[in-house]
PDB file of C-alpha atoms in Angstrom:
ATOM      1  CA  ASP C   1     -25.382  70.613 -99.516  1.00 52.00           C
ATOM      2  CA  ALA C   2     -25.490  69.425-103.116  1.00 58.00           C
ATOM      3  CA  GLY C   3     -24.608  65.776-103.459  1.00 90.00           C
ATOM      4  CA  ILE C   4     -21.416  65.777-105.483  1.00 96.00           C
ATOM      5  CA  THR C   5     -18.932  62.959-105.331  1.00 97.00           C
ATOM      6  CA  GLN C   6     -15.667  62.417-107.110  1.00 98.00           C
ATOM      7  CA  SER C   7     -13.792  59.220-107.817  1.00 97.00           C
ATOM      8  CA  PRO C   8     -11.132  58.262-107.253  1.00 98.00           C
ATOM      9  CA  ARG C   9     -10.189  60.506-104.357  1.00 97.00           C
ATOM     10  CA  HIS C  10      -6.494  59.771-104.747  1.00 98.00           C
ATOM     11  CA  LYS C  11      -4.564  58.419-107.692  1.00 98.00           C
ATOM     12  CA  VAL C  12      -0.916  57.886-108.493  1.00 98.00           C
ATOM     13  CA  THR C  13      -0.071  57.137-112.093  1.00 97.00           C
ATOM     14  CA  GLU C  14       2.859  57.179-114.444  1.00 97.00           C
ATOM     15  CA  THR C  15       3.658  59.598-117.233  1.00 98.00           C
ATOM     16  CA  GLY C  16       2.027  58.619-120.487  1.00 97.00           C
ATOM     17  CA  THR C  17      -0.852  56.633-119.046  1.00 97.00           C
ATOM     18  CA  PRO C  18      -4.480  57.616-119.575  1.00 97.00           C
ATOM     19  CA  VAL C  19      -6.470  58.714-116.544  1.00 98.00           C
ATOM     20  CA  THR C  20     -10.189  59.317-116.118  1.00 98.00           C
ATOM     21  CA  LEU C  21     -11.700  61.171-113.199  1.00 98.00           C
ATOM     22  CA  ARG C  22     -15.403  60.943-112.498  1.00 98.00           C
ATOM     23  CA  CYS C  23     -17.764  63.499-111.046  1.00 98.00           C
ATOM     24  CA  HIS C  24     -21.263  62.474-110.027  1.00 98.00           C
ATOM     25  CA  GLN C  25     -24.013  64.793-108.808  1.00 97.00           C
ATOM     26  CA  THR C  26     -27.476  63.987-107.573  1.00 96.00           C
ATOM     27  CA  GLU C  27     -28.986  67.485-107.745  1.00 92.00           C
ATOM     28  CA  ASN C  28     -30.044  67.396-111.387  1.00 93.00           C
ATOM     29  CA  HIS C  29     -27.839  70.448-111.957  1.00 93.00           C
ATOM     30  CA  ARG C  30     -27.451  71.521-115.553  1.00 93.00           C
ATOM     31  CA  TYR C  31     -23.980  73.030-115.302  1.00 93.00           C
ATOM     32  CA  MET C  32     -20.872  71.129-114.282  1.00 95.00           C
ATOM     33  CA  TYR C  33     -17.248  72.200-114.129  1.00 96.00           C
ATOM     34  CA  TRP C  34     -13.781  70.744-113.749  1.00 98.00           C
ATOM     35  CA  TYR C  35     -11.057  72.800-112.048  1.00 98.00           C
ATOM     36  CA  ARG C  36      -7.513  72.178-111.035  1.00 98.00           C
ATOM     37  CA  GLN C  37      -5.970  73.730-107.948  1.00 97.00           C
ATOM     38  CA  ASP C  38      -2.275  74.425-107.743  1.00 95.00           C
ATOM     39  CA  PRO C  39      -0.322  76.483-105.202  1.00 88.00           C
ATOM     40  CA  GLY C  40      -0.093  80.109-106.265  1.00 83.00           C
ATOM     41  CA  HIS C  41      -2.806  79.762-108.908  1.00 86.00           C
ATOM     42  CA  GLY C  42      -6.046  79.383-107.045  1.00 89.00           C
ATOM     43  CA  LEU C  43      -8.511  77.340-109.068  1.00 95.00           C
ATOM     44  CA  ARG C  44      -8.394  77.285-112.844  1.00 96.00           C
ATOM     45  CA  LEU C  45     -11.228  76.137-115.043  1.00 95.00           C
ATOM     46  CA  ILE C  46     -10.373  73.200-117.310  1.00 97.00           C
ATOM     47  CA  HIS C  47     -13.682  72.429-119.023  1.00 97.00           C
ATOM     48  CA  TYR C  48     -17.324  72.957-118.305  1.00 95.00           C
ATOM     49  CA  SER C  49     -20.625  71.517-119.436  1.00 95.00           C
ATOM     50  CA  TYR C  50     -23.929  73.307-119.928  1.00 92.00           C
ATOM     51  CA  GLY C  51     -25.957  70.188-120.619  1.00 93.00           C
ATOM     52  CA  VAL C  52     -25.762  66.605-121.752  1.00 95.00           C
ATOM     53  CA  LYS C  53     -23.239  66.345-124.582  1.00 94.00           C
ATOM     54  CA  ASP C  54     -22.659  70.128-124.412  1.00 95.00           C
ATOM     55  CA  THR C  55     -19.176  71.035-123.254  1.00 96.00           C
ATOM     56  CA  ASP C  56     -16.695  73.820-123.760  1.00 95.00           C
ATOM     57  CA  LYS C  57     -13.101  74.665-122.966  1.00 94.00           C
ATOM     58  CA  GLY C  58     -11.944  76.645-119.992  1.00 93.00           C
ATOM     59  CA  GLU C  59      -8.773  78.526-119.219  1.00 91.00           C
ATOM     60  CA  VAL C  60      -6.413  75.500-119.081  1.00 95.00           C
ATOM     61  CA  SER C  61      -7.938  72.851-121.341  1.00 96.00           C
ATOM     62  CA  ASP C  62      -4.831  71.623-123.198  1.00 96.00           C
ATOM     63  CA  GLY C  63      -4.169  67.944-122.472  1.00 96.00           C
ATOM     64  CA  TYR C  64      -7.674  67.330-121.101  1.00 98.00           C
ATOM     65  CA  SER C  65     -10.933  66.130-122.589  1.00 98.00           C
ATOM     66  CA  VAL C  66     -14.368  65.738-121.055  1.00 98.00           C
ATOM     67  CA  SER C  67     -17.590  63.922-121.696  1.00 98.00           C
ATOM     68  CA  ARG C  68     -21.089  64.179-120.348  1.00 98.00           C
ATOM     69  CA  SER C  69     -23.480  61.473-121.462  1.00 96.00           C
ATOM     70  CA  LYS C  70     -25.856  61.844-118.509  1.00 97.00           C
ATOM     71  CA  THR C  71     -26.924  64.840-116.469  1.00 96.00           C
ATOM     72  CA  GLU C  72     -25.406  63.418-113.325  1.00 97.00           C
ATOM     73  CA  ASP C  73     -21.968  62.422-114.629  1.00 98.00           C
ATOM     74  CA  PHE C  74     -19.087  64.518-115.928  1.00 98.00           C
ATOM     75  CA  LEU C  75     -15.855  62.756-116.825  1.00 98.00           C
ATOM     76  CA  LEU C  76     -12.425  64.324-117.130  1.00 98.00           C
ATOM     77  CA  THR C  77      -9.817  62.414-119.138  1.00 98.00           C
ATOM     78  CA  LEU C  78      -6.114  62.942-119.340  1.00 97.00           C
ATOM     79  CA  GLU C  79      -5.263  61.089-122.553  1.00 94.00           C
ATOM     80  CA  SER C  80      -1.565  60.838-121.739  1.00 97.00           C
ATOM     81  CA  ALA C  81      -0.756  62.109-118.266  1.00 97.00           C
ATOM     82  CA  THR C  82       2.242  64.366-117.718  1.00 97.00           C
ATOM     83  CA  SER C  83       3.957  65.461-114.513  1.00 97.00           C
ATOM     84  CA  SER C  84       2.611  68.990-115.030  1.00 97.00           C
ATOM     85  CA  GLN C  85      -0.878  67.571-114.537  1.00 98.00           C
ATOM     86  CA  THR C  86      -0.093  66.607-110.953  1.00 98.00           C
ATOM     87  CA  SER C  87      -2.692  68.609-109.075  1.00 98.00           C
ATOM     88  CA  VAL C  88      -5.859  68.534-107.031  1.00 98.00           C
ATOM     89  CA  TYR C  89      -8.911  68.359-109.258  1.00 98.00           C
ATOM     90  CA  PHE C  90     -12.279  69.689-108.174  1.00 98.00           C
ATOM     91  CA  CYS C  91     -15.616  69.179-109.807  1.00 98.00           C
ATOM     92  CA  ALA C  92     -18.453  71.638-109.257  1.00 96.00           C
ATOM     93  CA  SER C  93     -22.046  72.009-110.324  1.00 94.00           C
ATOM     94  CA  THR C  94     -24.757  74.620-110.347  1.00 90.00           C
ATOM     95  CA  GLY C  95     -28.348  74.709-111.399  1.00 84.00           C
ATOM     96  CA  LEU C  96     -30.241  77.431-113.193  1.00 75.00           C
ATOM     97  CA  PRO C  97     -29.368  80.190-113.521  1.00 74.00           C
ATOM     98  CA  ALA C  98     -25.705  79.490-114.218  1.00 67.00           C
ATOM     99  CA  PHE C  99     -24.610  82.548-112.294  1.00 72.00           C
ATOM    100  CA  ASN C 100     -25.387  81.006-108.974  1.00 78.00           C
ATOM    101  CA  GLU C 101     -23.312  79.507-106.248  1.00 85.00           C
ATOM    102  CA  GLN C 102     -21.276  76.517-107.273  1.00 89.00           C
ATOM    103  CA  PHE C 103     -21.265  73.385-105.152  1.00 92.00           C
ATOM    104  CA  PHE C 104     -17.931  71.633-105.092  1.00 96.00           C
ATOM    105  CA  GLY C 105     -17.012  67.985-104.824  1.00 97.00           C
ATOM    106  CA  PRO C 106     -14.422  66.741-102.321  1.00 97.00           C
ATOM    107  CA  GLY C 107     -11.545  66.780-104.815  1.00 97.00           C
ATOM    108  CA  THR C 108      -9.211  64.224-106.364  1.00 98.00           C
ATOM    109  CA  ARG C 109      -5.496  64.348-105.661  1.00 97.00           C
ATOM    110  CA  LEU C 110      -3.656  63.156-108.754  1.00 98.00           C
ATOM    111  CA  THR C 111       0.070  62.479-108.800  1.00 98.00           C
ATOM    112  CA  VAL C 112       1.800  61.770-112.094  1.00 98.00           C
ATOM    113  CA  LEU C 113       5.243  60.260-111.657  1.00 97.00           C
TER     114      LEU C 113
ATOM    115  CA  GLU V   1      -6.403  87.950-120.185  1.00 74.00           C
ATOM    116  CA  LEU V   2      -8.621  88.284-117.154  1.00 85.00           C
ATOM    117  CA  LYS V   3      -6.774  88.777-113.903  1.00 91.00           C
ATOM    118  CA  VAL V   4      -8.274  88.370-110.460  1.00 95.00           C
ATOM    119  CA  GLU V   5      -5.990  89.619-107.739  1.00 96.00           C
ATOM    120  CA  GLN V   6      -6.463  89.226-104.030  1.00 97.00           C
ATOM    121  CA  ASN V   7      -4.585  90.945-101.293  1.00 96.00           C
ATOM    122  CA  PRO V   8      -3.192  90.238 -98.955  1.00 97.00           C
ATOM    123  CA  LEU V   9      -2.164  86.708 -99.879  1.00 96.00           C
ATOM    124  CA  PHE V  10      -1.414  85.884 -96.270  1.00 96.00           C
ATOM    125  CA  LEU V  11      -3.054  87.453 -93.256  1.00 94.00           C
ATOM    126  CA  SER V  12      -2.364  86.800 -89.617  1.00 95.00           C
ATOM    127  CA  MET V  13      -4.671  88.618 -87.273  1.00 93.00           C
ATOM    128  CA  GLN V  14      -5.499  88.586 -83.617  1.00 95.00           C
ATOM    129  CA  GLU V  15      -8.817  87.462 -82.301  1.00 96.00           C
ATOM    130  CA  GLY V  16     -11.224  90.317 -81.878  1.00 96.00           C
ATOM    131  CA  LYS V  17      -9.678  92.481 -84.570  1.00 96.00           C
ATOM    132  CA  ASN V  18     -11.218  93.668 -87.828  1.00 97.00           C
ATOM    133  CA  TYR V  19      -9.702  93.331 -91.255  1.00 96.00           C
ATOM    134  CA  THR V  20     -10.566  93.508 -94.948  1.00 97.00           C
ATOM    135  CA  ILE V  21      -9.554  91.267 -97.841  1.00 98.00           C
ATOM    136  CA  TYR V  22      -9.580  92.871-101.266  1.00 98.00           C
ATOM    137  CA  CYS V  23     -10.375  91.339-104.624  1.00 98.00           C
ATOM    138  CA  ASN V  24      -9.624  93.279-107.802  1.00 97.00           C
ATOM    139  CA  TYR V  25     -10.456  92.060-111.272  1.00 96.00           C
ATOM    140  CA  SER V  26      -9.458  93.327-114.675  1.00 94.00           C
ATOM    141  CA  THR V  27     -12.587  93.080-116.826  1.00 88.00           C
ATOM    142  CA  THR V  28     -16.221  94.045-116.648  1.00 86.00           C
ATOM    143  CA  SER V  29     -18.379  91.728-114.597  1.00 84.00           C
ATOM    144  CA  ASP V  30     -21.475  92.129-112.475  1.00 82.00           C
ATOM    145  CA  ARG V  31     -21.039  88.839-110.674  1.00 90.00           C
ATOM    146  CA  LEU V  32     -18.573  87.973-107.987  1.00 94.00           C
ATOM    147  CA  TYR V  33     -18.358  85.045-105.595  1.00 95.00           C
ATOM    148  CA  TRP V  34     -16.583  84.363-102.334  1.00 97.00           C
ATOM    149  CA  TYR V  35     -15.576  80.893-101.173  1.00 97.00           C
ATOM    150  CA  ARG V  36     -13.925  79.445 -98.116  1.00 98.00           C
ATOM    151  CA  GLN V  37     -11.551  76.487 -98.111  1.00 97.00           C
ATOM    152  CA  ASP V  38     -10.281  74.723 -95.000  1.00 97.00           C
ATOM    153  CA  PRO V  39      -6.942  72.891 -95.273  1.00 93.00           C
ATOM    154  CA  GLY V  40      -7.270  69.678 -97.246  1.00 92.00           C
ATOM    155  CA  LYS V  41     -10.955  70.275 -97.842  1.00 95.00           C
ATOM    156  CA  SER V  42     -13.207  71.391-100.640  1.00 96.00           C
ATOM    157  CA  LEU V  43     -14.588  74.866-101.271  1.00 96.00           C
ATOM    158  CA  GLU V  44     -17.684  76.192 -99.584  1.00 95.00           C
ATOM    159  CA  SER V  45     -19.728  79.016-101.054  1.00 94.00           C
ATOM    160  CA  LEU V  46     -19.955  82.082 -98.810  1.00 96.00           C
ATOM    161  CA  PHE V  47     -21.472  84.860-100.883  1.00 96.00           C
ATOM    162  CA  VAL V  48     -22.861  85.472-104.342  1.00 93.00           C
ATOM    163  CA  LEU V  49     -22.850  89.153-105.363  1.00 94.00           C
ATOM    164  CA  LEU V  50     -24.849  89.813-108.502  1.00 89.00           C
ATOM    165  CA  SER V  51     -24.981  93.566-108.944  1.00 89.00           C
ATOM    166  CA  ASN V  52     -23.157  96.792-108.323  1.00 90.00           C
ATOM    167  CA  GLY V  53     -23.491  97.870-104.722  1.00 91.00           C
ATOM    168  CA  ALA V  54     -24.489  94.408-103.522  1.00 92.00           C
ATOM    169  CA  VAL V  55     -23.715  93.795 -99.879  1.00 96.00           C
ATOM    170  CA  LYS V  56     -24.186  90.530 -98.063  1.00 97.00           C
ATOM    171  CA  GLN V  57     -23.464  89.584 -94.477  1.00 97.00           C
ATOM    172  CA  GLU V  58     -23.240  86.298 -92.677  1.00 96.00           C
ATOM    173  CA  GLY V  59     -22.074  86.294 -89.089  1.00 96.00           C
ATOM    174  CA  ARG V  60     -18.726  88.059 -88.817  1.00 97.00           C
ATOM    175  CA  LEU V  61     -18.223  88.255 -92.586  1.00 98.00           C
ATOM    176  CA  MET V  62     -19.535  90.936 -94.889  1.00 98.00           C
ATOM    177  CA  ALA V  63     -18.930  91.092 -98.636  1.00 98.00           C
ATOM    178  CA  SER V  64     -19.508  93.982-101.000  1.00 97.00           C
ATOM    179  CA  LEU V  65     -19.166  94.624-104.711  1.00 96.00           C
ATOM    180  CA  ASP V  66     -18.271  97.782-106.609  1.00 95.00           C
ATOM    181  CA  THR V  67     -18.436  96.892-110.287  1.00 93.00           C
ATOM    182  CA  LYS V  68     -17.318 100.341-111.430  1.00 93.00           C
ATOM    183  CA  ALA V  69     -14.091 100.016-109.473  1.00 95.00           C
ATOM    184  CA  ARG V  70     -13.926  96.270-110.274  1.00 95.00           C
ATOM    185  CA  LEU V  71     -13.430  95.653-106.595  1.00 96.00           C
ATOM    186  CA  SER V  72     -14.957  93.393-103.987  1.00 97.00           C
ATOM    187  CA  THR V  73     -14.160  93.367-100.315  1.00 98.00           C
ATOM    188  CA  LEU V  74     -14.594  90.732 -97.647  1.00 98.00           C
ATOM    189  CA  HIS V  75     -14.683  92.363 -94.243  1.00 98.00           C
ATOM    190  CA  ILE V  76     -14.032  90.391 -91.098  1.00 97.00           C
ATOM    191  CA  THR V  77     -15.410  91.749 -87.853  1.00 97.00           C
ATOM    192  CA  ALA V  78     -14.065  90.682 -84.468  1.00 96.00           C
ATOM    193  CA  ALA V  79     -12.204  87.684 -85.829  1.00 95.00           C
ATOM    194  CA  VAL V  80     -12.419  84.334 -84.103  1.00 96.00           C
ATOM    195  CA  HIS V  81     -10.213  81.276 -84.552  1.00 95.00           C
ATOM    196  CA  ASP V  82     -12.916  79.418 -86.492  1.00 96.00           C
ATOM    197  CA  LEU V  83     -12.510  81.892 -89.340  1.00 97.00           C
ATOM    198  CA  SER V  84      -8.996  80.612 -90.058  1.00 97.00           C
ATOM    199  CA  ALA V  85      -9.125  79.329 -93.647  1.00 97.00           C
ATOM    200  CA  THR V  86      -8.253  80.317 -97.185  1.00 97.00           C
ATOM    201  CA  TYR V  87     -10.698  82.671 -98.859  1.00 98.00           C
ATOM    202  CA  PHE V  88     -11.119  82.882-102.611  1.00 97.00           C
ATOM    203  CA  CYS V  89     -12.953  85.348-104.755  1.00 97.00           C
ATOM    204  CA  ALA V  90     -14.094  84.399-108.245  1.00 95.00           C
ATOM    205  CA  VAL V  91     -15.414  86.412-111.143  1.00 93.00           C
ATOM    206  CA  ASP V  92     -17.861  85.206-113.761  1.00 87.00           C
ATOM    207  CA  ILE V  93     -17.659  86.975-117.110  1.00 80.00           C
ATOM    208  CA  SER V  94     -20.031  85.018-119.304  1.00 78.00           C
ATOM    209  CA  GLY V  95     -22.360  83.084-117.071  1.00 74.00           C
ATOM    210  CA  ASN V  96     -20.244  79.973-117.140  1.00 77.00           C
ATOM    211  CA  GLN V  97     -16.563  80.932-117.135  1.00 83.00           C
ATOM    212  CA  PHE V  98     -15.278  81.461-113.626  1.00 89.00           C
ATOM    213  CA  TYR V  99     -11.893  82.969-112.799  1.00 92.00           C
ATOM    214  CA  PHE V 100     -10.548  82.601-109.282  1.00 94.00           C
ATOM    215  CA  GLY V 101      -8.127  84.715-107.336  1.00 95.00           C
ATOM    216  CA  THR V 102      -5.077  83.042-105.821  1.00 94.00           C
ATOM    217  CA  GLY V 103      -6.616  83.064-102.380  1.00 96.00           C
ATOM    218  CA  THR V 104      -5.994  84.752 -99.041  1.00 97.00           C
ATOM    219  CA  SER V 105      -4.761  82.483 -96.280  1.00 97.00           C
ATOM    220  CA  LEU V 106      -6.159  83.784 -93.014  1.00 97.00           C
ATOM    221  CA  THR V 107      -4.837  82.751 -89.631  1.00 97.00           C
ATOM    222  CA  VAL V 108      -6.557  84.062 -86.520  1.00 96.00           C
ATOM    223  CA  ILE V 109      -4.365  83.863 -83.461  1.00 95.00           C
ATOM    224  CA  PRO V 110      -5.494  84.114 -79.827  1.00 88.00           C
TER     225      PRO V 110
END
């Protein structure tokens, strides 16, 4: 299995506070992704990265920003958390080619009160 | 807007029986993926289907892709309890934008 970790694994925060989730992979994968999983919606792509400093928006990017300064790290930031961002967040990565199986991290459960 | 629809959403089946999960999608794509998720866990890749007519099998699971019909199937043969999980299909339309179905929750009962 690809070595992908996420931190923190659980977080409870209050509305309006900034939150950063970290994804770290040890496979030297070029592509990394952030998803959120909500009941009835499956997984929805928030942002993805196709290389260091190269990122793009996904299906549900409003309210989220990302950064990738190193191949192994992909950060997801909620600038001002809202209750609608309560969710389980998964990071994934894949090597070349991009249309290959994605390896998923263990997930982060975020609760915004 | 791309839609990926799975049916059924919930499936309860007896051990030893066969069943098929369907995944329909609304736009052209030659690439479709199947994943498994156990409760409270992450997703595990099952199959990557990269062309029309692709068929892949692993144990009691077999996946196929018909890009003309925009349909993929995941067939379960002689179900066993260990197959109880939620199964997701996902479609890739540009090489890096993945759209997931809502999942099929499978329960295999003795």
